[in-house]
PDB file of C-alpha atoms in Angstrom:
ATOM      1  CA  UNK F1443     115.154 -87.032 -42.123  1.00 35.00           C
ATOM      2  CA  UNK F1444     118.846 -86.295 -42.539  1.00 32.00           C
ATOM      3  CA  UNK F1445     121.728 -87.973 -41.162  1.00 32.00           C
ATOM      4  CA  UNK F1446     124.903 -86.026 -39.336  1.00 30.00           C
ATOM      5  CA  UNK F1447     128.202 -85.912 -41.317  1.00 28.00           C
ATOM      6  CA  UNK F1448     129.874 -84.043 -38.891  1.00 31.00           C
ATOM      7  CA  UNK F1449     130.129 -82.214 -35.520  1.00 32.00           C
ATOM      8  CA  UNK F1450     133.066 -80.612 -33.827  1.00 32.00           C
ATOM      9  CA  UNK F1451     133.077 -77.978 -31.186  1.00 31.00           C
ATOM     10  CA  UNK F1452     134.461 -74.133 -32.354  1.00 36.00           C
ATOM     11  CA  UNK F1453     136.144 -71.916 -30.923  1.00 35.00           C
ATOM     12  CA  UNK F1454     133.499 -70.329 -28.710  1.00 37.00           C
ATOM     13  CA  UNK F1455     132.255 -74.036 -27.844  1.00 37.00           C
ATOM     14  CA  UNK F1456     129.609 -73.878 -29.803  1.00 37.00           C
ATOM     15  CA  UNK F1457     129.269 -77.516 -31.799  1.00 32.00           C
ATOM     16  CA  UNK F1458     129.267 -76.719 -35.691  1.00 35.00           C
ATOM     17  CA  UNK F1459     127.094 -79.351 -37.614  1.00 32.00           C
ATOM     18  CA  UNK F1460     127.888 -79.814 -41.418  1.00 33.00           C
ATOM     19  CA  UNK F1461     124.205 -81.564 -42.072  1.00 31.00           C
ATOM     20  CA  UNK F1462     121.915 -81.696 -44.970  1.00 32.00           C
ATOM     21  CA  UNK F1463     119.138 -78.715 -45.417  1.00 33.00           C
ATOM     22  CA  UNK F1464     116.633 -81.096 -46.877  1.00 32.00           C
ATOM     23  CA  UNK F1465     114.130 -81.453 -44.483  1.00 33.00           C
ATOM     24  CA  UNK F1466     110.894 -84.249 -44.368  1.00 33.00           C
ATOM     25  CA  UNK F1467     108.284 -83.674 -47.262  1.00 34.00           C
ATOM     26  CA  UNK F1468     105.792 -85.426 -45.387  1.00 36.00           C
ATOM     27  CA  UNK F1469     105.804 -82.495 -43.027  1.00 36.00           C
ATOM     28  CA  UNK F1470     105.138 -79.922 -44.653  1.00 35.00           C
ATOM     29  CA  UNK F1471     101.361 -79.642 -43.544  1.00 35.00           C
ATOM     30  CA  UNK F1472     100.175 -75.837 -42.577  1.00 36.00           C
ATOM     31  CA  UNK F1473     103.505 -74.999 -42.620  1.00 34.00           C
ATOM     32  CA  UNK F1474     104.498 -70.988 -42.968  1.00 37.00           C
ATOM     33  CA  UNK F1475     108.306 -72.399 -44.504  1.00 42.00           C
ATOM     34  CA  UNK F1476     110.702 -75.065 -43.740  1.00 44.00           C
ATOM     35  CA  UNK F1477     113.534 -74.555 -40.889  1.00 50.00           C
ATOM     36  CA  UNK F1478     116.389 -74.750 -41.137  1.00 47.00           C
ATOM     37  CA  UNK F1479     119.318 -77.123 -40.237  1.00 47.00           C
ATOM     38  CA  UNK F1480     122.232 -75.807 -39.204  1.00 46.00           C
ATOM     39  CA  UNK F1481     125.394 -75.895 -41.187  1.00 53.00           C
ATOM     40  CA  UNK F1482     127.622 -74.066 -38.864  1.00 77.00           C
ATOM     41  CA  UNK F1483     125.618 -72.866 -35.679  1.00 82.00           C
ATOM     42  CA  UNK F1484     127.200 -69.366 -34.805  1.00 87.00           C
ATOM     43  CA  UNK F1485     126.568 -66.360 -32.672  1.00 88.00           C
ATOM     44  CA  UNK F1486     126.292 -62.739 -33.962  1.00 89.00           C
ATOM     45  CA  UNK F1487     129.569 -61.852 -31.733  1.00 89.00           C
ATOM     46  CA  UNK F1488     131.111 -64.545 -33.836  1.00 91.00           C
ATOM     47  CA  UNK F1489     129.512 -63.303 -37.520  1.00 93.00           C
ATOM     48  CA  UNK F1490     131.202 -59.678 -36.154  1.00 91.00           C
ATOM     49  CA  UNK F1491     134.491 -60.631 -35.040  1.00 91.00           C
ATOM     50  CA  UNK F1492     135.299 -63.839 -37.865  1.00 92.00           C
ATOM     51  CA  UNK F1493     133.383 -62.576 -40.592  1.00 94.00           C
ATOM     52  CA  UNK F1494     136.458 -63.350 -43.170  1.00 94.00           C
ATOM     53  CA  UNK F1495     136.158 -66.867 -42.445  1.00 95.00           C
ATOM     54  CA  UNK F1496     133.005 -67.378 -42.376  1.00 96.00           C
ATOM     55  CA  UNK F1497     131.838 -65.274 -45.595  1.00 96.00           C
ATOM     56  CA  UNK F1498     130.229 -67.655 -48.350  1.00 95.00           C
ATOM     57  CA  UNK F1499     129.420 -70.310 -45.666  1.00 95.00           C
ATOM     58  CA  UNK F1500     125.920 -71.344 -44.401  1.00 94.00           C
ATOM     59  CA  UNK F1501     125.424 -70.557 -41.017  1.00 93.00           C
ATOM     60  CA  UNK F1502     122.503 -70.846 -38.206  1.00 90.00           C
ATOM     61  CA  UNK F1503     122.046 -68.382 -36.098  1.00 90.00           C
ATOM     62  CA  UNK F1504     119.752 -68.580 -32.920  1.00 88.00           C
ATOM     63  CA  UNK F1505     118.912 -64.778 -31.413  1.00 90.00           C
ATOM     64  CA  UNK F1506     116.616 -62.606 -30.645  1.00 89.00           C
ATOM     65  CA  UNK F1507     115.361 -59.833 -32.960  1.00 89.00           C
ATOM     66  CA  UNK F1508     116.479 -56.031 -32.338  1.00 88.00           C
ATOM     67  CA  UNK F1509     115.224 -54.055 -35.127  1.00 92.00           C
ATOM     68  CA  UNK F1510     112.532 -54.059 -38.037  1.00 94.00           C
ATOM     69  CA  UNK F1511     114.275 -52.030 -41.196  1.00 95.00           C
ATOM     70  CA  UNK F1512     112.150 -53.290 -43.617  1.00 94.00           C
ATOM     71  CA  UNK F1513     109.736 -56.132 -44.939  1.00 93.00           C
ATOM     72  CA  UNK F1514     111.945 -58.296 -45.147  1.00 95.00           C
ATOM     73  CA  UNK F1515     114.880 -57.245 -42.778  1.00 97.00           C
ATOM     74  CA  UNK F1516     115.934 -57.431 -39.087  1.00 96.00           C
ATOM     75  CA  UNK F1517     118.645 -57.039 -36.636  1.00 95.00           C
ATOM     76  CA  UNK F1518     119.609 -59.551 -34.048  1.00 93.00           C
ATOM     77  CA  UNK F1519     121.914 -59.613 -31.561  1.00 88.00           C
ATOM     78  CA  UNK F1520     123.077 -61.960 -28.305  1.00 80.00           C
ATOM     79  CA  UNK F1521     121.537 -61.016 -25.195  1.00 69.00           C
ATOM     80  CA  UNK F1522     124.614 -62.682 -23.278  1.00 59.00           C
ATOM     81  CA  UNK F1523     127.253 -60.221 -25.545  1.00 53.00           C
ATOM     82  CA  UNK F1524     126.203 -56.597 -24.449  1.00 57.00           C
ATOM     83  CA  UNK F1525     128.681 -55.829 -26.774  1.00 60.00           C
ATOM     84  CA  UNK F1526     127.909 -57.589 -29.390  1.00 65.00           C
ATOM     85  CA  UNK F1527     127.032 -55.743 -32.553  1.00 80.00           C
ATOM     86  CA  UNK F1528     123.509 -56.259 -33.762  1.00 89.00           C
ATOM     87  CA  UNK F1529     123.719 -58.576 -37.439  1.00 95.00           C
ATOM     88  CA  UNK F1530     121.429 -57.709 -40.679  1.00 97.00           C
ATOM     89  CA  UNK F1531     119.237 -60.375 -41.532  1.00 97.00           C
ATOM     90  CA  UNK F1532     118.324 -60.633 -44.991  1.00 98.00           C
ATOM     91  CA  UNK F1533     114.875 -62.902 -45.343  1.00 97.00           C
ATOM     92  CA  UNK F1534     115.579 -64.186 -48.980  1.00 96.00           C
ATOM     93  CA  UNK F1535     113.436 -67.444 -48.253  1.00 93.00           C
ATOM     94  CA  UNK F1536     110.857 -66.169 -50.266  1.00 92.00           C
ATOM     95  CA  UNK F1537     107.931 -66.889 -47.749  1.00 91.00           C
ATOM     96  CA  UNK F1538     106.955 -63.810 -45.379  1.00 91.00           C
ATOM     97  CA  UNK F1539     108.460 -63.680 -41.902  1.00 92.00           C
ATOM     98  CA  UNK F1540     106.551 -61.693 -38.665  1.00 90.00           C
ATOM     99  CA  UNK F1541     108.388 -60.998 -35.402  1.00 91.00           C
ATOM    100  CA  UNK F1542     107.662 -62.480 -32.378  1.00 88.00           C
ATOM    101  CA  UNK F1543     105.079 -59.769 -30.561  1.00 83.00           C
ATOM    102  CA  UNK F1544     107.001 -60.669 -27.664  1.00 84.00           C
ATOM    103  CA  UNK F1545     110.704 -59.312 -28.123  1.00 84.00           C
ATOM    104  CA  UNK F1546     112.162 -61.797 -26.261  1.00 85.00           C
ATOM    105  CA  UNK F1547     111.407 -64.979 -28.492  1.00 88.00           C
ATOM    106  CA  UNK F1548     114.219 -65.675 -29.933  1.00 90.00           C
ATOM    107  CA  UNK F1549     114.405 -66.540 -33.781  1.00 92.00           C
ATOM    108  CA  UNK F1550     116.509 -69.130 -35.714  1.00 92.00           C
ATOM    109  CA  UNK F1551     117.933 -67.821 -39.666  1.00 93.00           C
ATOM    110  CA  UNK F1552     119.962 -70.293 -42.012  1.00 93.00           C
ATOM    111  CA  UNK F1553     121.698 -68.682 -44.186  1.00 95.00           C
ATOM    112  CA  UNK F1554     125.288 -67.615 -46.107  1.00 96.00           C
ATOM    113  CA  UNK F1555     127.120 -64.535 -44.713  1.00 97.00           C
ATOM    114  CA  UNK F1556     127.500 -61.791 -46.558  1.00 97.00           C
ATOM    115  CA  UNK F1557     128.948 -58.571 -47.024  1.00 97.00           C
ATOM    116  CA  UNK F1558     126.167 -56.630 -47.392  1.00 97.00           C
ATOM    117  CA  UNK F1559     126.100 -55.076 -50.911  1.00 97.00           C
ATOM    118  CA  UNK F1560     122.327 -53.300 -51.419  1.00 96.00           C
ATOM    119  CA  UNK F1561     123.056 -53.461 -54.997  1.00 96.00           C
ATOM    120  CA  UNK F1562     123.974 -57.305 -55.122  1.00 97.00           C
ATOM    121  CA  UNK F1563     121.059 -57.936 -52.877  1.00 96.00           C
ATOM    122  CA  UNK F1564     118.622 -56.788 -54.744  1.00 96.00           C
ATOM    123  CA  UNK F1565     120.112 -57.642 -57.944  1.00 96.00           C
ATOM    124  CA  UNK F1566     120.621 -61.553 -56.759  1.00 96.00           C
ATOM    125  CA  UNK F1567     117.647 -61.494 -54.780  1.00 95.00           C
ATOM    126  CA  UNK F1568     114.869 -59.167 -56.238  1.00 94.00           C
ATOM    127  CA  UNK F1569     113.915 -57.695 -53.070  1.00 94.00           C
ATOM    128  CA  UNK F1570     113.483 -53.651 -53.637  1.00 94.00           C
ATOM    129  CA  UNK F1571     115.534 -52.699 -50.881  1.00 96.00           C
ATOM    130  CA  UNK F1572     115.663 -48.758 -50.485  1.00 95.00           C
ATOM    131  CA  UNK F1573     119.208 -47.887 -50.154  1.00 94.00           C
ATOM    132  CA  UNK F1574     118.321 -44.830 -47.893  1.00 94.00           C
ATOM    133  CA  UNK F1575     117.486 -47.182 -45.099  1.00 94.00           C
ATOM    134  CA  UNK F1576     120.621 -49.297 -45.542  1.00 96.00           C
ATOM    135  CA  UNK F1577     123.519 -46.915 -45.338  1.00 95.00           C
ATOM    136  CA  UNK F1578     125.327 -47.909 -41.806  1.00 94.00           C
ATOM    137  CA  UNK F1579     124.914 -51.687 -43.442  1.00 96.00           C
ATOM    138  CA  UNK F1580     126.720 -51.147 -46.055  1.00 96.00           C
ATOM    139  CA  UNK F1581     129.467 -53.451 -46.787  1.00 96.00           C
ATOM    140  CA  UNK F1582     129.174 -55.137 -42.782  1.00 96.00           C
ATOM    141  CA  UNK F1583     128.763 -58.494 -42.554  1.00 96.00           C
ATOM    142  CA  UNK F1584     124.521 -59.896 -43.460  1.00 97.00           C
ATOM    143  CA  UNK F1585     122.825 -63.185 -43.279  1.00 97.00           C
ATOM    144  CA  UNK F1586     121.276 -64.221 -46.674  1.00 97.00           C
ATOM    145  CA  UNK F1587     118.352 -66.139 -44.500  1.00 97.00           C
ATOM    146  CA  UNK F1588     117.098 -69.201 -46.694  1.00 94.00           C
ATOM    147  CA  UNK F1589     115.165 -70.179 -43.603  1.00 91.00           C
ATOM    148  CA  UNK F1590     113.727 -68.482 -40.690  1.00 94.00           C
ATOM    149  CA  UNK F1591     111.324 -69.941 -37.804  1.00 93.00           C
ATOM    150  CA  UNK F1592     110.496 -68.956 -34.256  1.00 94.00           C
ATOM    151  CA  UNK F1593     112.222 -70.553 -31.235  1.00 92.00           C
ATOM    152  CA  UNK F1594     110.469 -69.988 -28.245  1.00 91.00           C
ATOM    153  CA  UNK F1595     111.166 -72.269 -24.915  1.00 89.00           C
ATOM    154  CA  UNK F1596     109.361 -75.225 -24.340  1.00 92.00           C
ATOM    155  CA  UNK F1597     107.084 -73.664 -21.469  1.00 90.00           C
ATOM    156  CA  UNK F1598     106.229 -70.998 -23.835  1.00 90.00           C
ATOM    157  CA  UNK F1599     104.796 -73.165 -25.971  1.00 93.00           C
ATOM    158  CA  UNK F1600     102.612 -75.510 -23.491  1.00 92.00           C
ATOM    159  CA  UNK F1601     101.592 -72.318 -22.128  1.00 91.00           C
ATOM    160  CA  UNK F1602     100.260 -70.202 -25.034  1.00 91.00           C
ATOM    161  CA  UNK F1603     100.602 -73.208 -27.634  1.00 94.00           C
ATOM    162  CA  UNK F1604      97.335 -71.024 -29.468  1.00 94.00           C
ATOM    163  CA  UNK F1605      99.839 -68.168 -30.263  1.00 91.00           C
ATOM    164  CA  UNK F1606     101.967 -71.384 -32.352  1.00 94.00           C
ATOM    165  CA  UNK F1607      99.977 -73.913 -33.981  1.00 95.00           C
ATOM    166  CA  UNK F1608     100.695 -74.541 -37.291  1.00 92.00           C
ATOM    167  CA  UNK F1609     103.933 -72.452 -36.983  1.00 90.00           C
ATOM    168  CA  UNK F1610     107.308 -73.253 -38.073  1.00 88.00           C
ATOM    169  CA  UNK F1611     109.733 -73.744 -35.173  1.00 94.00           C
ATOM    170  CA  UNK F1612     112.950 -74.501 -33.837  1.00 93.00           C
ATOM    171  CA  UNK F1613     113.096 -75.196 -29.935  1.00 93.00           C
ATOM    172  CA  UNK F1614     115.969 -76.218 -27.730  1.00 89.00           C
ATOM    173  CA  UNK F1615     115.677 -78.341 -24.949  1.00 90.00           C
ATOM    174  CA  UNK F1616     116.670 -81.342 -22.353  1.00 92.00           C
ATOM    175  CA  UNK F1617     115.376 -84.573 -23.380  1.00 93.00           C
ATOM    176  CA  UNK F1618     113.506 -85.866 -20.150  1.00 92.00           C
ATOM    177  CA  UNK F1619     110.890 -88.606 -20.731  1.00 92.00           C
ATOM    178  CA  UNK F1620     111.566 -90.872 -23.933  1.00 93.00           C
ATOM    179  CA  UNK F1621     108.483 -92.837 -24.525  1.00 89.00           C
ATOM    180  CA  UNK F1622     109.406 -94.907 -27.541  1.00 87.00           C
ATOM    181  CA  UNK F1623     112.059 -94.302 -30.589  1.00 84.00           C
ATOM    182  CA  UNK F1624     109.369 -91.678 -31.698  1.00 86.00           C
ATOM    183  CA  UNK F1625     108.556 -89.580 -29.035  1.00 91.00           C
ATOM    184  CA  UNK F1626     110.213 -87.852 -26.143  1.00 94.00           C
ATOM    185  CA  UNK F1627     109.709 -84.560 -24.020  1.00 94.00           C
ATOM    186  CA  UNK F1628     111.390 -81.650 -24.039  1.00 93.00           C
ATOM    187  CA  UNK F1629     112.166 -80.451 -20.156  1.00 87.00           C
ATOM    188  CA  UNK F1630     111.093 -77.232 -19.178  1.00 72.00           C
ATOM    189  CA  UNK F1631     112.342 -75.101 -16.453  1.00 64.00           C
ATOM    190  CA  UNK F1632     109.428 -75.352 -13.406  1.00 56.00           C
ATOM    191  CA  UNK F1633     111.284 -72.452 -11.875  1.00 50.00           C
ATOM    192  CA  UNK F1634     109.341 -70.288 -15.266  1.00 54.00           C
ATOM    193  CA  UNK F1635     106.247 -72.280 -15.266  1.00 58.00           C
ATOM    194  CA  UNK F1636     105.074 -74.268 -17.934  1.00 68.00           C
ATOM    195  CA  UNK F1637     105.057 -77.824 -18.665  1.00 83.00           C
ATOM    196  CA  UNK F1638     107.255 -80.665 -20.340  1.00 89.00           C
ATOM    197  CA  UNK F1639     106.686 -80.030 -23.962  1.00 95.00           C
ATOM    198  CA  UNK F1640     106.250 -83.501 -25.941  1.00 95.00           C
ATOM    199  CA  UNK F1641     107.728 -84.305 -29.711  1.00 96.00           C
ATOM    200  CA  UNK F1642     106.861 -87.195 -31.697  1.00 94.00           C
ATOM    201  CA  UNK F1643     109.485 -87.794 -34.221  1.00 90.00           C
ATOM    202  CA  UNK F1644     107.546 -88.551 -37.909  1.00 81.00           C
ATOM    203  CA  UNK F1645     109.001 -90.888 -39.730  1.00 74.00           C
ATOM    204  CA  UNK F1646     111.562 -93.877 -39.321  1.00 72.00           C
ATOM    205  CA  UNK F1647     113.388 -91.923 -36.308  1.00 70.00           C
ATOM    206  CA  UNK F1648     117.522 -91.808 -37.855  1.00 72.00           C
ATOM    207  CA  UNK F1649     119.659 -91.432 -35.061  1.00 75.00           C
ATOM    208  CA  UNK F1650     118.539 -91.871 -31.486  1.00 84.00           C
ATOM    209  CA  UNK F1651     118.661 -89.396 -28.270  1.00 88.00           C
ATOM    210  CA  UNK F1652     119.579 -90.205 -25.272  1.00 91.00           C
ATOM    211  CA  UNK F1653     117.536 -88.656 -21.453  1.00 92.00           C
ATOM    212  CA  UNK F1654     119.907 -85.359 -20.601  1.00 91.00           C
ATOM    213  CA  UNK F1655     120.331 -84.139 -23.867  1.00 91.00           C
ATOM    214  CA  UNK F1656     120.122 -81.155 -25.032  1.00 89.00           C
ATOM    215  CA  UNK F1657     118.882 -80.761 -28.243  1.00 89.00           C
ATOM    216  CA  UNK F1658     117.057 -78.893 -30.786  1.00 87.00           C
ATOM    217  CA  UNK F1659     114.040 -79.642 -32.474  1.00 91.00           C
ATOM    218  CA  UNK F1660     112.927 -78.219 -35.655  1.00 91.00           C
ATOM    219  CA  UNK F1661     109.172 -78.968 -36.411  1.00 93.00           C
ATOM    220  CA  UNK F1662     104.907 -77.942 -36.377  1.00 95.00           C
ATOM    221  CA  UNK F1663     103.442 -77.445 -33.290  1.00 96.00           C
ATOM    222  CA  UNK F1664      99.657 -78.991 -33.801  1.00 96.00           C
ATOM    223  CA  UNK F1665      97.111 -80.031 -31.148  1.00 96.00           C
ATOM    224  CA  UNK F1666      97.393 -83.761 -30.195  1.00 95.00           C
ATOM    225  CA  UNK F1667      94.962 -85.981 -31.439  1.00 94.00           C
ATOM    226  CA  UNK F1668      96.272 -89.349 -31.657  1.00 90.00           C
ATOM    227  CA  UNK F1669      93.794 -90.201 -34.691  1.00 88.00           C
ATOM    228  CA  UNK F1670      95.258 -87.478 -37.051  1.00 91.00           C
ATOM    229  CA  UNK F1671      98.585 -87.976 -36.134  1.00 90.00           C
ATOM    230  CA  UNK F1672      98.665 -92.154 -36.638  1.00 86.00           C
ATOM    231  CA  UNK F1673      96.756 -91.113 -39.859  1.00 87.00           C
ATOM    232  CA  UNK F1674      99.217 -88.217 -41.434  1.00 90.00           C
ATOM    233  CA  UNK F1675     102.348 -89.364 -39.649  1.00 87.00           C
ATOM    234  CA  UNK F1676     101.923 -93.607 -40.018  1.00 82.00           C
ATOM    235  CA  UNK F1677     103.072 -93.567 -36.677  1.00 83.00           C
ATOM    236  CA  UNK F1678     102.583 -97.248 -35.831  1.00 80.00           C
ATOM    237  CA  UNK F1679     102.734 -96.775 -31.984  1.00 83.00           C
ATOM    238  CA  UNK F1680     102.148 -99.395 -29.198  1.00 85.00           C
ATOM    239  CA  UNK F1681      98.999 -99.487 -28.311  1.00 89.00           C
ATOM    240  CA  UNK F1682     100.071 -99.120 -25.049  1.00 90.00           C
ATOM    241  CA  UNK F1683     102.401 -96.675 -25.409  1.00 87.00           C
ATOM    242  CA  UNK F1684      99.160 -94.832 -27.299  1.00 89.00           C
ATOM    243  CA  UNK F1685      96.982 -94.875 -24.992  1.00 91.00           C
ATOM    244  CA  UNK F1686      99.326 -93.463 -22.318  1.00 91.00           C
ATOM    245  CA  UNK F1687      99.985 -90.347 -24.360  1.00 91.00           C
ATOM    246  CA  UNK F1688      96.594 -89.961 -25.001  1.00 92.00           C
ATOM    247  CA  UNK F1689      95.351 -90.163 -21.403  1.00 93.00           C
ATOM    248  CA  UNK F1690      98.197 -87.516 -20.867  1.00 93.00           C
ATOM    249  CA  UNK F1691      98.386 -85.329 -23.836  1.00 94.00           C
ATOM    250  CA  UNK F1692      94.718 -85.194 -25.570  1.00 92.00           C
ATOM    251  CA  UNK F1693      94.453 -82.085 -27.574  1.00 92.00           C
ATOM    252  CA  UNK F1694      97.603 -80.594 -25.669  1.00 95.00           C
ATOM    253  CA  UNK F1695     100.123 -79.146 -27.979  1.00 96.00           C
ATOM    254  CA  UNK F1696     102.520 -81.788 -29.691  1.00 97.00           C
ATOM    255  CA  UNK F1697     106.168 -80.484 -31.495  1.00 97.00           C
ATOM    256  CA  UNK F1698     105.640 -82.845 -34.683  1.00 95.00           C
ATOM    257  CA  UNK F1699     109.695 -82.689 -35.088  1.00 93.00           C
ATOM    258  CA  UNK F1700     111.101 -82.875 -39.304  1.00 89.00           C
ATOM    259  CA  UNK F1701     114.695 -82.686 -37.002  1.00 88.00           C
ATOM    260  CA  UNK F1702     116.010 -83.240 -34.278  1.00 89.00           C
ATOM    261  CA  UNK F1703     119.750 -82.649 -33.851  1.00 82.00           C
ATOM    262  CA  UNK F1704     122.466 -81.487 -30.597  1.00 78.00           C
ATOM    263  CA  UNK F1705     122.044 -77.990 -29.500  1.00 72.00           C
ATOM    264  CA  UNK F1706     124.103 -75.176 -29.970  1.00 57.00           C
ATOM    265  CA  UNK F1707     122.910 -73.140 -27.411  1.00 53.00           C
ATOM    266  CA  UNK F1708     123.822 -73.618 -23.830  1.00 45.00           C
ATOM    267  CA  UNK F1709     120.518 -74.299 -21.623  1.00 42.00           C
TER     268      UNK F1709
END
C-alpha cells in the first residue's frame, strides 16, 4: 500500500494528493480493474474552467455519469454545479467499464486531461472511435481514464451489497468504529437507511485514521467470512477482536480496502 507524498488544499478546497498509482497485488482477487489513486482530485467545473493548467496532469475525478457516446465513452458532470459543463471520459484502461443502472451512483476515473483530439486518441490509444459521434468534443478538454470504479455510498452497499461483490470500488465516508489498525467502519447516513459499512485494511496498514474522518476507500466488496479472509489476507487478528466481527458481520458485505486515503469530496 502506498504512502502520501503530499496533500495541500486547491483552490476550490478540494485537497490534491500527489500519491503513487500502484496499488496492492495481493488484492487483486475477482477484480474487474484496479482503482485508482488520486493524483490531483478535481471536479468537472474545475477540468472546464482550468483546463490549461491542468492539461498533461493525472487527475481523479469523482461524478456521476451523464451520457453513454460509445463503448468506451461517457460524460460526467457535478450535480452541485448546474452549470457545470458535462466532461468526456475516455476509458483507455483497457478493461471494460458498465454504468451504474442506477444514474445516480457516482463513478471515480484517474486519468491525464486532454484536449480531445479523435485522431490522437485513437492513434495513441487504438480505440476505433467514430468521429461522427465526437464532433462537439472536439478539441474540449477529456479524461484519458487509466482507472475507473464505482463509488456508491456506504448504505448502498450494505443494502444491495449483491449488486457489488467482487466489484471494483471507491467509497467515501466518516470513519466511525475503529476496531483494530486493520479494520474500521465507514458511517452511513441513518437519515437514508442502510447500515455502517465495515473495511478491513489487507496488509501491514501504512498510515493510520483517526474516528471523524472522512475518507475514501478504494477496494473489493466480498461477503465476510472470517476463514477466507485470515486465509487470503494473513490478517492475524485478535482473537477477540475476531470473534466480535464475526458475531456482527458473518457473511455481511466487507470493503477489503487496497487504499485508504483523505477524501476529496465533502460528506
Amino acid at each position: 500500500m502506498v504512502n502520501f507524498i503530499q496533500t495541500k488544499w486547491s483552490s476550490k478546497g478540494t485537497i490534491a494528493l500527489a500519491i503513487s498509482a500502484m496499488l496492492l497485488g495481493s488484492c487483486t482477487n475477482n477484480l474487474d480493474q484496479q482503482a485508482g489513486v488520486p493524483e490531483t482530485n478535481v471536479t468537472t467545473e474545475e477540468v472546464a474552467d482550468n483546463t490549461k493548467e491542468l492539461i498533461g496532469k493525472t487527475v481523479t475525478i469523482r461524478s456521476t455519469p451523464v451520457r453513454k457516446l460509445g463503448p468506451s465513452t461517457f460524460t460526467i458532470a457535478d450535480k452541485q454545479f448546474f452549470s457545470a459543463k458535462p466532461i468526456l471520459v475516455v476509458n483507455a484502461s483497457g478493461k471494460t467499464f458498465t454504468l451504474p443502472a442506477d444514474p445516480n451512483t457516482p463513478i471515480q476515473a484517474t486519468g491525464p486531461v486532454r484536449n480531445f483530439v479523435i485522431a490522437d486518441i485513437n492513434r495513441d490509444y487504438n480505440l476505433g472511435l467514430d468521429a461522427n459521434l465526437y464532433k462537439e468534443y472536439e478539441t474540449q478538454p477529456a479524461i484519458i481514464a487509466q482507472s475507473i470504479a464505482l463509488a456508491p455510498k456506504p448504505g448502498e452497499l450494505t443494502t444491495n451489497p449483491q449488486l457489488y461483490y467482487g466489484k471494483n470500488l471507491a467509497v467515501t465516508g466518516e470513519v466511525e468504529n475503529i476496531r483494530n489498525a486493520n479494520s474500521f467502519t465507514l458511517d452511513e447516513d441513518k437519515l437514508f437507511g442502510g447500515q455502517d459499512l465495515l473495511v478491513i485494511r489487507a496488509g501491514t496498514p501504512k498510515g493510520v485514521v483517526n474516528e471523524g474522518e472522512k475518507v475514501a476507500v478504494t477496494g473489493v466488496l466480498r461477503p465476510f467470512v472470517v476463514a477466507e479472509l485470515e486465509r487470503e489476507y494473513n490478517l492475524k487478528w485478535d482473537l477477540t477482536v475476531q470473534k466480535q466481527l464475526e458475531a456482527e458481520y458473518r457473511n455481511k458485505p466487507v470493503l477489503v480496502a487496497t487504499e485508504v486515503y483523505p477524501s476529496a469530496i465533502p460528506q
